[in-house]
C-alpha positions as semicolon CSV with decimal commas, in nm:
position;residue;x (nm);y (nm);z (nm)
1;L;0,000;0,000;0,000
2;S;0,115;0,353;-0,069
3;D;-0,068;0,496;0,235
4;S;0,114;0,540;0,564
5;I;0,067;0,707;0,900
6;T;0,232;1,041;0,965
7;I;0,222;1,295;1,246
8;L;0,111;1,650;1,179
9;Y;0,197;1,947;1,402
10;R;0,088;2,309;1,435
11;P;0,191;2,556;1,704
12;D;-0,163;2,695;1,743
13;G;-0,512;2,689;1,594
14;L;-0,425;2,968;1,348
15;S;-0,141;2,778;1,184
16;D;-0,162;2,522;0,907
17;W;-0,081;2,158;0,981
18;R;0,264;2,042;0,871
19;E;0,439;1,708;0,884
20;T;0,684;1,666;1,170
21;G;0,969;1,422;1,222
22;F;0,908;1,098;1,409
23;T;1,054;0,751;1,462
24;R;0,867;0,423;1,415
25;Q;0,937;0,106;1,611
26;G;0,766;-0,226;1,547
27;T;0,603;-0,396;1,253
28;A;0,369;-0,255;0,989
29;N;0,068;-0,360;1,201
30;I;0,176;-0,282;1,558
31;G;0,435;-0,065;1,725
32;Y;0,518;0,276;1,859
33;I;0,557;0,620;1,707
34;T;0,781;0,869;1,887
35;V;0,798;1,239;1,798
36;D;1,165;1,328;1,749
37;T;1,143;1,686;1,881
38;L;0,837;1,757;2,095
39;L;0,726;2,120;2,070
40;R;0,440;2,299;2,246
41;G;0,132;2,294;2,025
42;E;-0,116;2,051;1,868
43;Y;-0,044;1,711;1,714
44;T;-0,260;1,471;1,517
45;L;-0,218;1,145;1,327
46;A;-0,293;1,149;0,957
47;V;-0,284;0,914;0,662
48;W;-0,035;1,028;0,401
49;N;-0,100;0,906;0,050
50;R;0,219;0,971;-0,146
51;S;0,028;0,997;-0,475
52;Y;-0,200;1,277;-0,352
53;G;-0,037;1,433;-0,046
54;L;-0,220;1,599;0,236
55;I;-0,473;1,829;0,076
56;E;-0,765;2,004;0,238
57;P;-1,035;2,040;-0,029
58;N;-1,175;2,386;-0,094
59;K;-0,930;2,549;0,148
60;S;-0,799;2,879;0,023
61;D;-0,494;3,063;0,152
62;T;-0,714;3,327;0,312
63;D;-0,978;3,200;0,552
64;P;-1,242;3,472;0,608
65;L;-1,332;3,342;0,957
66;K;-1,109;3,176;1,215
67;I;-1,221;3,105;1,571
68;F;-1,007;2,973;1,856
69;P;-0,984;2,803;2,096
70;N;-1,230;2,533;2,001
71;P;-1,359;2,389;2,228
72;S;-1,381;2,695;2,451
73;D;-1,464;2,762;2,815
74;G;-1,666;3,070;2,721
75;D;-1,416;3,315;2,570
76;C;-1,299;3,291;2,211
77;T;-1,109;3,501;1,961
78;L;-1,253;3,569;1,617
79;L;-1,036;3,661;1,321
80;V;-1,243;3,812;1,041
81;D;-1,093;3,892;0,701
82;S;-1,349;4,036;0,463
83;P;-1,301;4,247;0,147
84;S;-1,629;4,431;0,218
85;S;-1,844;4,516;0,517
86;S;-1,988;4,205;0,680
87;R;-2,178;4,086;0,982
88;L;-2,129;3,784;1,202
89;G;-2,435;3,608;1,339
90;I;-2,395;3,375;1,636
91;Y;-2,662;3,107;1,679
92;D;-2,732;2,850;1,948
93;S;-2,802;2,482;1,877
94;L;-3,172;2,560;1,818
95;G;-3,089;2,820;1,551
96;V;-3,178;3,117;1,770
97;K;-2,959;3,421;1,702
98;I;-2,793;3,525;2,027
99;A;-2,560;3,794;1,891
100;E;-2,474;3,988;1,577
101;I;-2,147;4,173;1,525
102;P;-2,090;4,413;1,232
103;F;-1,745;4,443;1,071
104;M;-1,609;4,693;0,823
105;A;-1,398;4,573;0,531
106;G;-1,054;4,448;0,631
107;K;-0,892;4,225;0,891
108;H;-1,027;4,229;1,243
109;Q;-0,957;4,050;1,571
110;Y;-1,250;4,037;1,813
111;H;-1,278;3,875;2,156
112;W;-1,621;3,729;2,231
113;H;-1,765;3,590;2,555
114;K;-2,081;3,383;2,559
115;N;-2,225;3,600;2,845
116;G;-2,470;3,368;3,017
117;A;-2,547;3,151;2,717
118;G;-2,536;2,783;2,813
119;N;-2,280;2,524;2,715
120;G;-2,321;2,354;2,380
121;I;-2,248;2,393;2,011
122;Y;-2,282;2,739;1,859
123;C;-2,277;2,833;1,492
124;F;-2,087;3,144;1,381
125;R;-2,204;3,259;1,037
126;L;-2,026;3,537;0,847
127;F;-2,240;3,722;0,593
128;G;-2,099;3,953;0,328
129;Q;-2,262;4,239;0,142
130;G;-2,597;4,137;0,001
131;G;-2,654;3,893;0,286
132;H;-2,483;3,590;0,130
133;E;-2,301;3,355;0,367
134;V;-1,923;3,376;0,330
135;A;-1,818;3,133;0,603
136;S;-1,963;2,923;0,880
137;R;-1,790;2,767;1,182
138;K;-1,912;2,564;1,479
139;V;-1,766;2,617;1,825
140;V;-1,816;2,398;2,131
141;F;-1,855;2,581;2,462
142;E;-1,789;2,366;2,766
């Protein structure tokens, strides 16, 4: 098979995943994987297909909406990058809008607190001019 396991690393939720060095011990079916140089950040296992590589479909270089941390204890940071004025609607798991934040064109960093809203999954929907949805993200509040 041309597929194999690899370890991906990123220093924070804003960074792209990248392959990191590791050592394998054992057989093809059982064994250990040890990260060569352990850095502070996030790690995940991935399947690397040498004929295709690690590709995230429909991912552009500029993400109009990034939210971190996810999951969150109630506070999160929003990064909005929009070429025109936009608005961000925040909805609870029943689809009820609990907040709306307007943004002018450009790059913005905004800190949001759920302010009494209960724990659960919330949907953050970014709408551009004309009301069309530009991006949508789900965040878990614990």
